[in-house]
PDB file of C-alpha atoms in Angstrom:
ATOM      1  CA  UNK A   1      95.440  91.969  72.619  1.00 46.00           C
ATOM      2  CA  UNK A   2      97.122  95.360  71.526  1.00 40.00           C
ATOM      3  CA  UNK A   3     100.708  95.969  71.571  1.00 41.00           C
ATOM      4  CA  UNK A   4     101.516  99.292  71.992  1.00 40.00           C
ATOM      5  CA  UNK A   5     104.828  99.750  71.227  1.00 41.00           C
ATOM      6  CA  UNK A   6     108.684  99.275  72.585  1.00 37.00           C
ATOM      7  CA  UNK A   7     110.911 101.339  75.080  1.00 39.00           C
ATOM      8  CA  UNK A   8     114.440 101.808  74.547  1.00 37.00           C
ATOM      9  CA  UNK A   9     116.269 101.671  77.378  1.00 38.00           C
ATOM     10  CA  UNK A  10     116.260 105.279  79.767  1.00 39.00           C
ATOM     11  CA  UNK A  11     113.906 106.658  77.309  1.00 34.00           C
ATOM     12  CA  UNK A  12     110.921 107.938  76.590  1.00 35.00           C
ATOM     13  CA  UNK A  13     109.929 106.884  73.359  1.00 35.00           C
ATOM     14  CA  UNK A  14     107.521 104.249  72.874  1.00 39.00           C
ATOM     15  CA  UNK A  15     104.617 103.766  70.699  1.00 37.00           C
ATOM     16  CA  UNK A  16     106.548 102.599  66.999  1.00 28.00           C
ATOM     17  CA  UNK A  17     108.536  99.080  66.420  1.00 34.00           C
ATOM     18  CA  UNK A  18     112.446  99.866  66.883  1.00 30.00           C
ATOM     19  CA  UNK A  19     114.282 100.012  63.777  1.00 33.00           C
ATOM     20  CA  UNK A  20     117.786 100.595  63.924  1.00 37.00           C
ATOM     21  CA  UNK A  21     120.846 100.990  60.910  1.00 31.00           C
ATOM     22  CA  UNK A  22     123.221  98.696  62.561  1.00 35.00           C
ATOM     23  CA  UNK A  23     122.461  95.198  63.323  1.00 35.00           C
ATOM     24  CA  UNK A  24     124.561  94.662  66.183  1.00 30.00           C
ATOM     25  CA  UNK A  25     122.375  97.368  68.280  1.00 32.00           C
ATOM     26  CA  UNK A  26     118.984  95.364  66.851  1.00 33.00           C
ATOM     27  CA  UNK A  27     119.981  92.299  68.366  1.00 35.00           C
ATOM     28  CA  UNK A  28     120.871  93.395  71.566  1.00 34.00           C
ATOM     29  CA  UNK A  29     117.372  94.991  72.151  1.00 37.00           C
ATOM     30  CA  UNK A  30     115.638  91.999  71.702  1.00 37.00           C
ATOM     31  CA  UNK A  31     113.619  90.971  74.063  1.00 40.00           C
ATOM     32  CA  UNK A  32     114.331  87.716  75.371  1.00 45.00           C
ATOM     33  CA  UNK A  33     111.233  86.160  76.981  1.00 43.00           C
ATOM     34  CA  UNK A  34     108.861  87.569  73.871  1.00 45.00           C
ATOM     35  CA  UNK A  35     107.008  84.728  74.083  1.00 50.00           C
ATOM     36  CA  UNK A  36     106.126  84.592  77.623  1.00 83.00           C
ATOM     37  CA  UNK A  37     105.313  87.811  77.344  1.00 90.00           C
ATOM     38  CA  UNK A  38     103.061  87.392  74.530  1.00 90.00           C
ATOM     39  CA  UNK A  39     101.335  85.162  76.318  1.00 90.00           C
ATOM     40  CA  UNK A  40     100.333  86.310  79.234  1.00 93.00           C
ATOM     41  CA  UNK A  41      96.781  87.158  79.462  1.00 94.00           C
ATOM     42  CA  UNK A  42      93.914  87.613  82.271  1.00 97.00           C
ATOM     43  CA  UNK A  43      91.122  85.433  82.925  1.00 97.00           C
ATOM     44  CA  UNK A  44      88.073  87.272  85.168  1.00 97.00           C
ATOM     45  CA  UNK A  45      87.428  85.613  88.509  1.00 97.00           C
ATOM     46  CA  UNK A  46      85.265  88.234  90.623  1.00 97.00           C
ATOM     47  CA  UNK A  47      84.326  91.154  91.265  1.00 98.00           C
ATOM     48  CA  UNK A  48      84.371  92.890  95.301  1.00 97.00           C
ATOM     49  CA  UNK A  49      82.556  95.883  95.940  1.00 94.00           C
ATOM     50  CA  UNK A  50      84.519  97.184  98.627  1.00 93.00           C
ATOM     51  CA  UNK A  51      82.809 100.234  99.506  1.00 90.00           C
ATOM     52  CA  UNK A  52      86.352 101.979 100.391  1.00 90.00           C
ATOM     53  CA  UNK A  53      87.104 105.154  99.010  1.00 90.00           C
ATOM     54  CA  UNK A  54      90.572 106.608  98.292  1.00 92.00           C
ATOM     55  CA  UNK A  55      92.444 102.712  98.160  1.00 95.00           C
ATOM     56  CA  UNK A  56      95.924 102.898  97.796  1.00 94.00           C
ATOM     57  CA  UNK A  57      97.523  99.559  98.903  1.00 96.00           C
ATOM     58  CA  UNK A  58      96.310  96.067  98.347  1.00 97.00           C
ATOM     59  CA  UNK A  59      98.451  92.763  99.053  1.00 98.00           C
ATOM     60  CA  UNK A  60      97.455  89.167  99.636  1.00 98.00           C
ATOM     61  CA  UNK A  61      97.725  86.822 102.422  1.00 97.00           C
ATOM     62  CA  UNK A  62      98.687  83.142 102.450  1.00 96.00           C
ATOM     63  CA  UNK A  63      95.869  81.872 103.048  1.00 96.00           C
ATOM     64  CA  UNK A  64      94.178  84.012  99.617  1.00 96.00           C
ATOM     65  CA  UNK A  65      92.553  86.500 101.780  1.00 97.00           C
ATOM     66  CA  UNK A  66      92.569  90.177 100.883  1.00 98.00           C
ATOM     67  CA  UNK A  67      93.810  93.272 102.243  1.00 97.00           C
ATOM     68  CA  UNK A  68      92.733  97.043 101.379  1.00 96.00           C
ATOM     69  CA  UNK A  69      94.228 100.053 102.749  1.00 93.00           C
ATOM     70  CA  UNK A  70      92.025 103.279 102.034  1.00 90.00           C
ATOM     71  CA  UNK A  71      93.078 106.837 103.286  1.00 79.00           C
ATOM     72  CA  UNK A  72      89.452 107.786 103.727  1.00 68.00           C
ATOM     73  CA  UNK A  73      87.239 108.547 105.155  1.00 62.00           C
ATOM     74  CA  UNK A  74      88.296 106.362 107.934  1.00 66.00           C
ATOM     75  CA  UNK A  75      92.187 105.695 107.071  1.00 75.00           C
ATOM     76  CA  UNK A  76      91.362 101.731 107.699  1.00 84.00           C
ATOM     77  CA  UNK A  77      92.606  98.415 106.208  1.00 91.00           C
ATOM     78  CA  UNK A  78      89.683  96.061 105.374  1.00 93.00           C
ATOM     79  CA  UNK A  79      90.536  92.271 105.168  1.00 95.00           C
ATOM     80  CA  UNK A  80      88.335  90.534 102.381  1.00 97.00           C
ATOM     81  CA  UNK A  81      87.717  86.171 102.623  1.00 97.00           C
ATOM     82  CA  UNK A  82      88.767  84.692  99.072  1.00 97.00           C
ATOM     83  CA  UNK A  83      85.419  84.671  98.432  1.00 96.00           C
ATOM     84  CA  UNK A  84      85.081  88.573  98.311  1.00 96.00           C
ATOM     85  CA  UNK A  85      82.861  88.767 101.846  1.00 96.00           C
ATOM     86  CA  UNK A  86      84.713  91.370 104.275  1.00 95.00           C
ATOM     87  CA  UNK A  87      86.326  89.406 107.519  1.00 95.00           C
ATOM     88  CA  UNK A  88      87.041  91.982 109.538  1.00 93.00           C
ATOM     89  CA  UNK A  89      87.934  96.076 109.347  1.00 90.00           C
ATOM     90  CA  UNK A  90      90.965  97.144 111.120  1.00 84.00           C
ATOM     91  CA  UNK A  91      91.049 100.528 112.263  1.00 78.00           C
ATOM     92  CA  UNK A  92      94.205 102.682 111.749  1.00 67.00           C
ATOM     93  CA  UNK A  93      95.510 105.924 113.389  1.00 64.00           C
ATOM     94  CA  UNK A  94      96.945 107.631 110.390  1.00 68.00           C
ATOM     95  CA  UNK A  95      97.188 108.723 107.154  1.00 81.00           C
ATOM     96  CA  UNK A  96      97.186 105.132 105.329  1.00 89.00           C
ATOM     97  CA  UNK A  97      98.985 105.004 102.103  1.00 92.00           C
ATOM     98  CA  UNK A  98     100.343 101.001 101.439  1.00 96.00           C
ATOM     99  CA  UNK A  99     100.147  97.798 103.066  1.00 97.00           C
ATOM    100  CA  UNK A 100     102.648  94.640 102.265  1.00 98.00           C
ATOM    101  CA  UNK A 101     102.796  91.141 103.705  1.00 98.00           C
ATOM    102  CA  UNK A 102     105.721  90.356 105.343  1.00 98.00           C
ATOM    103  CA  UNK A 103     104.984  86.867 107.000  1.00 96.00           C
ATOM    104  CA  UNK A 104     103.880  85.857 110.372  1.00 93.00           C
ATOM    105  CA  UNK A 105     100.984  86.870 109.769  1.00 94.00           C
ATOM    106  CA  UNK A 106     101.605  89.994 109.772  1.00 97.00           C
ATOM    107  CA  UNK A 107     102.087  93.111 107.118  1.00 97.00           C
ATOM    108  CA  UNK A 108     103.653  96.371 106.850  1.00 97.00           C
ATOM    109  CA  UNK A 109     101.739  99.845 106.623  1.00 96.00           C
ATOM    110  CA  UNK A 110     103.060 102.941 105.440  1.00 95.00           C
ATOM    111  CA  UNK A 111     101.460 106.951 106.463  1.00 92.00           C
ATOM    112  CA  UNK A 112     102.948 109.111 103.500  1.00 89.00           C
ATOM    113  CA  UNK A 113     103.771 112.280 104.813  1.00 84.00           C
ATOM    114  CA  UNK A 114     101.407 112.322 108.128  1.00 78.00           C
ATOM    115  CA  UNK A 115     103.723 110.207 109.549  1.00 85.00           C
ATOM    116  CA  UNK A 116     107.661 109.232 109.762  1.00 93.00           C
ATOM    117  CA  UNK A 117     106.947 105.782 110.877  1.00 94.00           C
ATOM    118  CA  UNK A 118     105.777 102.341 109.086  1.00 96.00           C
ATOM    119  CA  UNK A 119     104.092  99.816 111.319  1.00 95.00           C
ATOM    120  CA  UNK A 120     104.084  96.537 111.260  1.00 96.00           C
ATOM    121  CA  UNK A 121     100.571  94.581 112.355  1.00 95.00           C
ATOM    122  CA  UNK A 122      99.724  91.165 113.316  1.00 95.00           C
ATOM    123  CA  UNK A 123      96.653  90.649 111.088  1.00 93.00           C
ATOM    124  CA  UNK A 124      95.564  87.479 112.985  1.00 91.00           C
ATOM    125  CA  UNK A 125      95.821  89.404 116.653  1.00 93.00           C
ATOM    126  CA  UNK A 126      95.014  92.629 114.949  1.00 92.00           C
ATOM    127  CA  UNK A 127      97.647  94.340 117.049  1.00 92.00           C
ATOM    128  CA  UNK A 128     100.651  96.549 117.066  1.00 93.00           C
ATOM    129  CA  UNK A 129     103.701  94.335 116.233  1.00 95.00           C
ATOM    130  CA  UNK A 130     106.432  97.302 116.005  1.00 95.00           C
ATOM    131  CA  UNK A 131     106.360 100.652 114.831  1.00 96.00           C
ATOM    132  CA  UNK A 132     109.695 101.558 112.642  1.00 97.00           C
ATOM    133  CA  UNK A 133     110.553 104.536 112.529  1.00 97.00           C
ATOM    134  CA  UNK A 134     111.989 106.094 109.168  1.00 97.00           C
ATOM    135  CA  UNK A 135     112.359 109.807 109.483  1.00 95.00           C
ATOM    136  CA  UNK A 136     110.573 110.453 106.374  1.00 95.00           C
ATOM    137  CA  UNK A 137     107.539 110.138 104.249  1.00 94.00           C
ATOM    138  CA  UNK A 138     106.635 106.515 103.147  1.00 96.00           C
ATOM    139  CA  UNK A 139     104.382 105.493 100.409  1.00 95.00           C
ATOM    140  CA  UNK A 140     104.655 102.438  98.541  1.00 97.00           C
ATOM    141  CA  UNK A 141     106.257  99.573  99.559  1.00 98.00           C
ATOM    142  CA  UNK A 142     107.928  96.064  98.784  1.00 98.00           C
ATOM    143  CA  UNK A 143     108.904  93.111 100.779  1.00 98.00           C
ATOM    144  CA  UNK A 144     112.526  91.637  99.755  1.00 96.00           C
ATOM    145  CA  UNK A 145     114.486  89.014 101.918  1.00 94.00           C
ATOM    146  CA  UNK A 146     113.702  90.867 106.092  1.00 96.00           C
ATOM    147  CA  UNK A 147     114.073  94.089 104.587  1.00 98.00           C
ATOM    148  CA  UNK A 148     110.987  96.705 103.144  1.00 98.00           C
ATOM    149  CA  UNK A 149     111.482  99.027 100.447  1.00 98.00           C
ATOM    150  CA  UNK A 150     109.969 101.655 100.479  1.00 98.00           C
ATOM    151  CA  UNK A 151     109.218 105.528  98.640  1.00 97.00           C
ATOM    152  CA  UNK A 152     110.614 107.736 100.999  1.00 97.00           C
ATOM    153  CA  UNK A 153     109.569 111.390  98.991  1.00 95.00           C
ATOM    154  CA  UNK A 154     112.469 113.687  99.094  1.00 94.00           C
ATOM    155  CA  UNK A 155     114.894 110.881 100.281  1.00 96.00           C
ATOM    156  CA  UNK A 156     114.234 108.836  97.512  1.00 96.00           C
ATOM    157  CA  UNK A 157     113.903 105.170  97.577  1.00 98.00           C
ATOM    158  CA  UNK A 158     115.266 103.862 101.191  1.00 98.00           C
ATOM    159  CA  UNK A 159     115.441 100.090 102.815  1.00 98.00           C
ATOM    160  CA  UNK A 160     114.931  99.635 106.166  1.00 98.00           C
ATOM    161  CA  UNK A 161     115.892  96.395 107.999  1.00 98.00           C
ATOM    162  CA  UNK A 162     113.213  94.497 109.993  1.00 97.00           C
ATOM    163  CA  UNK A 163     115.948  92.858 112.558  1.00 95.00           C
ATOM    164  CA  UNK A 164     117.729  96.191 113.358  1.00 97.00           C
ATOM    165  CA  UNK A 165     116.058  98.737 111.913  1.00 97.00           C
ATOM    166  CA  UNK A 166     119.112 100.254 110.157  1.00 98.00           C
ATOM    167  CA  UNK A 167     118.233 102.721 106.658  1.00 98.00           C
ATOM    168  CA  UNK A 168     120.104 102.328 103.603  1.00 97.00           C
ATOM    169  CA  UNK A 169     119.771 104.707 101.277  1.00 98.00           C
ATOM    170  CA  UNK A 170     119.162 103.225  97.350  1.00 98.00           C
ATOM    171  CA  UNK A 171     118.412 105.915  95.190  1.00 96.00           C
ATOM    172  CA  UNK A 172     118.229 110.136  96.259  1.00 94.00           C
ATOM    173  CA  UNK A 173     115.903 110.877  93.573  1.00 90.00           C
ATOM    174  CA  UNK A 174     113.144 112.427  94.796  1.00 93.00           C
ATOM    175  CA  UNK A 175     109.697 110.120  94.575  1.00 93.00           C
ATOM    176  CA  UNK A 176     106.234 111.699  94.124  1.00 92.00           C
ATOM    177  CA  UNK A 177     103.487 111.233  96.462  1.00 89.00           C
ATOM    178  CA  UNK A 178     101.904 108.338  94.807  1.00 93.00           C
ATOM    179  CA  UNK A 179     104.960 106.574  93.760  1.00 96.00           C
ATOM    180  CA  UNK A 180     104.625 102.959  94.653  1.00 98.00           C
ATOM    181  CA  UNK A 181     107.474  99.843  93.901  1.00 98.00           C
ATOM    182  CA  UNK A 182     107.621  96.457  93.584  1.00 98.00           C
ATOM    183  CA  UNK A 183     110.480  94.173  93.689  1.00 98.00           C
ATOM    184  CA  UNK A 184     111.469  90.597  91.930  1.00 96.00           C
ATOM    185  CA  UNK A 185     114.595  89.182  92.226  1.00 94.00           C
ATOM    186  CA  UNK A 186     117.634  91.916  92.152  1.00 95.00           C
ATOM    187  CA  UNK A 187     115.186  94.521  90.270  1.00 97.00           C
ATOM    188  CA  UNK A 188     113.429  97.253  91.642  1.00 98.00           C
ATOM    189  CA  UNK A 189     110.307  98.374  89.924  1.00 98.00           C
ATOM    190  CA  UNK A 190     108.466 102.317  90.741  1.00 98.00           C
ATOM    191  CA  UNK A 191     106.176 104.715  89.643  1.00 97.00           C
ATOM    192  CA  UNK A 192     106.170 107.930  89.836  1.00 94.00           C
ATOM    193  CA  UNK A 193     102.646 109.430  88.225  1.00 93.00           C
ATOM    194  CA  UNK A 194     104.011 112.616  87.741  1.00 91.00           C
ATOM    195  CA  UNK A 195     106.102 111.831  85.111  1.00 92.00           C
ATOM    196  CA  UNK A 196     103.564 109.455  83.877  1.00 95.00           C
ATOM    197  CA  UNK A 197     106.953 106.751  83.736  1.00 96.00           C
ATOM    198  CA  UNK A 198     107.490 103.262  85.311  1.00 98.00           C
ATOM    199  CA  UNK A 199     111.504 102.704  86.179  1.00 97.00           C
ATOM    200  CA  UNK A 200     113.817  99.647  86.833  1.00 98.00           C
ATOM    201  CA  UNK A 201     116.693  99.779  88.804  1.00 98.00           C
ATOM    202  CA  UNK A 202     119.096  97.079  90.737  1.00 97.00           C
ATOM    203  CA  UNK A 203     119.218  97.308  94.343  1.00 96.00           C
ATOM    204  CA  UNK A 204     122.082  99.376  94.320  1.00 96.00           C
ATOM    205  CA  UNK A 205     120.036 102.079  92.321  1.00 97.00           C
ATOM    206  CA  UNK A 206     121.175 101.891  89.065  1.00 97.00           C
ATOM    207  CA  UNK A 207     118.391 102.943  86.555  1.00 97.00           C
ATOM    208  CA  UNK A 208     118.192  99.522  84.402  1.00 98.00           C
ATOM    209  CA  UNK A 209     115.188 101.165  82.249  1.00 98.00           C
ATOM    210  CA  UNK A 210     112.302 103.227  81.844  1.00 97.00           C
ATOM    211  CA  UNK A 211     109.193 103.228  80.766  1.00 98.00           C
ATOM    212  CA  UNK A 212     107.039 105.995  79.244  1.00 96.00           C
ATOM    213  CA  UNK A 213     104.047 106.646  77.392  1.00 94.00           C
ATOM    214  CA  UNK A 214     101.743 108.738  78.726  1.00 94.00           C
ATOM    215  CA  UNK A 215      98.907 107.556  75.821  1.00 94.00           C
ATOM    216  CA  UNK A 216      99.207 104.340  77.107  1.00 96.00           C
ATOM    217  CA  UNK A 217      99.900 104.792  80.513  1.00 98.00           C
ATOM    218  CA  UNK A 218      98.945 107.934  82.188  1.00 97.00           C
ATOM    219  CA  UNK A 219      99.414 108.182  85.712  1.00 97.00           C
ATOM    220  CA  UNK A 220     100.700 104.876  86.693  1.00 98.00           C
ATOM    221  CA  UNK A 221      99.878 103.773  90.692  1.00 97.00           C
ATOM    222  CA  UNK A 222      99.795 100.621  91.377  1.00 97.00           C
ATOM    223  CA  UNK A 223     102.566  98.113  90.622  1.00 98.00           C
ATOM    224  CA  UNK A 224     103.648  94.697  90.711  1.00 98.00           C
ATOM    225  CA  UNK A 225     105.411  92.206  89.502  1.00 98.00           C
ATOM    226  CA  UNK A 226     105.076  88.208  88.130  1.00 96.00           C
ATOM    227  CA  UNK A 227     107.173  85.426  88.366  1.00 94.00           C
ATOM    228  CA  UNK A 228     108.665  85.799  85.052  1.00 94.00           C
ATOM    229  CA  UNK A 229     109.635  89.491  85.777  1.00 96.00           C
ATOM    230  CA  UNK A 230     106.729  91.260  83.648  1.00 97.00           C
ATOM    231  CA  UNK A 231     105.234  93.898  84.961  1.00 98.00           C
ATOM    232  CA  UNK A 232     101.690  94.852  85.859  1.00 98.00           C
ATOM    233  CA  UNK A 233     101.197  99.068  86.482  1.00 98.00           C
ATOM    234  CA  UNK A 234      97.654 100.406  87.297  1.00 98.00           C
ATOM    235  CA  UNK A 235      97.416 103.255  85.117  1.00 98.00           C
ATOM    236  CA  UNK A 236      95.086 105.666  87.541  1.00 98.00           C
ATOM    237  CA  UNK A 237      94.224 108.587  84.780  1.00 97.00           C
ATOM    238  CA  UNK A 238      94.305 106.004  81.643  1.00 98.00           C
ATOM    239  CA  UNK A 239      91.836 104.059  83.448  1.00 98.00           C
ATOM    240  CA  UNK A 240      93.544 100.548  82.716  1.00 98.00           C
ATOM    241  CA  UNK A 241      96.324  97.939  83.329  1.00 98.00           C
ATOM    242  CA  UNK A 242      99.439  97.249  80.754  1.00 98.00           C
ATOM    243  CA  UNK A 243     101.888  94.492  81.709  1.00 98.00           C
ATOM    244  CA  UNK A 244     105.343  95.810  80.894  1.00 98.00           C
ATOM    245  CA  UNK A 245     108.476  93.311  79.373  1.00 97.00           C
ATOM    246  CA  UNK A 246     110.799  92.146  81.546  1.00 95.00           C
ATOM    247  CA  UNK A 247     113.368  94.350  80.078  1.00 95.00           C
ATOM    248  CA  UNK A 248     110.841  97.421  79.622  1.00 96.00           C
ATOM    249  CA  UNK A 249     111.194  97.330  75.999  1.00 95.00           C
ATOM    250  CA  UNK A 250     107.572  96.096  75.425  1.00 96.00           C
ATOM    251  CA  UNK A 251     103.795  96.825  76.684  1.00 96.00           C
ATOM    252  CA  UNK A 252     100.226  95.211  76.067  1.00 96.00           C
ATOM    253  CA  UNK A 253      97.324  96.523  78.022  1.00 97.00           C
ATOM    254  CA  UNK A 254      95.519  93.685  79.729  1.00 98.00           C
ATOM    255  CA  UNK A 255      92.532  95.501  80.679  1.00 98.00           C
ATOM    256  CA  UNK A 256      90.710  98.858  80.356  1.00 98.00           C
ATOM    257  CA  UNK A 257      87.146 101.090  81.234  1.00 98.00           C
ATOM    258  CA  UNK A 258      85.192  98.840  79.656  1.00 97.00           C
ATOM    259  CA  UNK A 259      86.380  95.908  82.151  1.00 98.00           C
ATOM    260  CA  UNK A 260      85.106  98.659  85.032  1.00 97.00           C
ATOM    261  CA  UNK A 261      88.250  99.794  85.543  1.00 98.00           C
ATOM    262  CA  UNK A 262      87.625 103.400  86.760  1.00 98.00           C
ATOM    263  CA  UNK A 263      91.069 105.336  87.976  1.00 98.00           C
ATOM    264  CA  UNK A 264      92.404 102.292  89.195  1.00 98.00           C
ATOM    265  CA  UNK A 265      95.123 102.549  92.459  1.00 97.00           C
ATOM    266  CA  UNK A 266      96.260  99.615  93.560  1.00 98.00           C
ATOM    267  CA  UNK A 267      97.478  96.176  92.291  1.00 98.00           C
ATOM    268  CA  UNK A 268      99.334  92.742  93.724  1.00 98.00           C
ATOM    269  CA  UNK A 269     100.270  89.987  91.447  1.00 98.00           C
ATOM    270  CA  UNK A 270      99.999  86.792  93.715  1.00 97.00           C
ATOM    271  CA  UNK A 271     103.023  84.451  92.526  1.00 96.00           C
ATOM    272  CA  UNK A 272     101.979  81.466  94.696  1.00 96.00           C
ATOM    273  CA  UNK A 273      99.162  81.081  93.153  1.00 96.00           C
ATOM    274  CA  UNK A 274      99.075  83.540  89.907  1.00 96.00           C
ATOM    275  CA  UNK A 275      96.384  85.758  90.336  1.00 97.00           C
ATOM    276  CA  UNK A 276      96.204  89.132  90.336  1.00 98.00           C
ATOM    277  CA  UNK A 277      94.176  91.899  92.310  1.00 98.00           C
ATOM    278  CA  UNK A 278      93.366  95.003  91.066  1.00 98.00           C
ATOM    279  CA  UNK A 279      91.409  97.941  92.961  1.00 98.00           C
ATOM    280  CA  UNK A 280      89.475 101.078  92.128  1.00 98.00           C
ATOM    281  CA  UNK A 281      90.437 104.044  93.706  1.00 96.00           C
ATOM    282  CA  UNK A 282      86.832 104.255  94.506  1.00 94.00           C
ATOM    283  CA  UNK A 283      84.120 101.009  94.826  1.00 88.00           C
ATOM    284  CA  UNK A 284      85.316  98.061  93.160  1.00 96.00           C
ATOM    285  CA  UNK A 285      88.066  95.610  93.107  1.00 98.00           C
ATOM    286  CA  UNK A 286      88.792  92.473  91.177  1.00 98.00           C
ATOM    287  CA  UNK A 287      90.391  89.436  90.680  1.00 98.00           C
ATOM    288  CA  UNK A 288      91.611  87.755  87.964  1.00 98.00           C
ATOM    289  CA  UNK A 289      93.669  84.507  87.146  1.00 97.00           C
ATOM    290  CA  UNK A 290      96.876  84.645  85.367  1.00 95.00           C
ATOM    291  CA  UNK A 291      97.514  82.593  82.201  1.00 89.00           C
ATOM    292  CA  UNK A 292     100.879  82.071  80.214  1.00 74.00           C
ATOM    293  CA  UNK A 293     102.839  83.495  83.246  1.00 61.00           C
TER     294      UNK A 293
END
């Protein structure tokens, strides 16, 4: 597959090998997993035709069933069996942005700016858990150790506490309205498509890296992460998927339009059992298997 390029650390260029005059600052951009991230590659497994429209959230479930949120025409959440036949619709009052398991059976659902809540939903009882409320808009959103992450627009990136509800603030920098983040380990991953960039940061909020090239990735969604810590970003108006180094210093695209990729939105790397799931903004979804994660 193609490299693309490299990304030095907070900064946009990308696209040429680095070269530098002193050796010391060579070696310490290496990247140290190269080779797992050379290898990793995508095998196709199937193709769902969804018939959703406007799909901005997908996660999986334990048990390898599916789950869609869409933002219209219905703002509804359709649960696909692992063989790509729907289960069962369930309806939602609101502006639907992202949905992330969380356990029990149940997953998290964030509104955007139509609402200042995120609910939580038993997926097996298809009823109202608890309803959380934020105080702000909430797009994307991670699951890390009882707490969700999410993109909280003017606020930034916030954390929210399942047991007690209490905010903490991580970073104030505003996030756009399709920013979505993914988490592994003590790393934070988001988008924001505005600035066509992908950033890292720790959980305090400390900027790690970032990523950026718009002729490779242009308008990046969707994100997620593997078990080795590379990165998978749906890249919505470059109509494919890159996997991004560990240390953001590296990108490959994986796949592209002529895979039917077509503005893609969403995407959820499964690291139980290494697949991954990635959905049109409109119509189709698939699902591949990883290999050399």
């Amino acid at each position: 597959m193609k490299t693309f390029g490299k990304v030095v650390l907070d900064s946009s260029a990308c696209n040429i090998p680095i070269h530098n005059k002193g050796n010391i600052q060579a070696q310490i951009i290496v990247p140290p997993q190269t080779n797992k991230f050379d290898k990793v590659s995508l095998k196709f497994k199937q193709t769902i035709q969804t018939k959703l429209t406007s799909v901005r959230g997908c996660t999986f479930l334990p048990d390898g069933k599916m789950v869609l949120a869409c933002r219209s025409p219905s703002n509804q959440m359709k649960v696909f069996n692992p063989d790509g036949s729907v289960d069962f619709d369930l309806k939602e009052i609101g502006f639907v942005c992202d949905v992330e398991y969380v356990g029990d059976n149940s997953v998290a659902v964030t509104y955007g700016r139509k609402s200042l809540k995120i609910n939580i939903i038993d997926v097996q009882t298809r009823k109202l858990m608890k309803a959380l409320y934020v105080g702000s808009s909430n797009n994307g959103v991670t699951f890390k150790g009882g707490k969700l992450i999410y993109c909280a627009g003017d606020q930034g990136l916030n954390m929210i506490s399942l047991s007690n509800e209490s905010i903490t603030s991580i970073t104030t920098t505003k996030m756009s309205s399709d920013a979505c983040v993914a988490s592994q380990g003590n790393k934070l991953f988001y988008t924001n498509e505005d600035n066509h960039n992908v950033k890292c940061c720790d959980i305090q909020g400390k900027t790690l890296w970032t990523f950026k090239e718009k002729r490779t990735l242009s308008y990046p969604m969707g994100i997620s992460v593997d078990n080795g810590g590379n990165v998978y970003v749906a890249g919505f108006s470059s109509h494919n998927v890159v996997v991004i180094s560990t240390d953001g210093q590296r990108c490959r695209q994986l796949l592209s339009a002529k895979d039917g990729l077509h503005c893609p939105s969403a995407v959820v790397y499964d690291r139980t059992n290494n697949k991954l799931l990635i959905s049109n903004y409109n119509g189709s979804a698939f699902v591949y298997d990883a290999v050399g994660e």
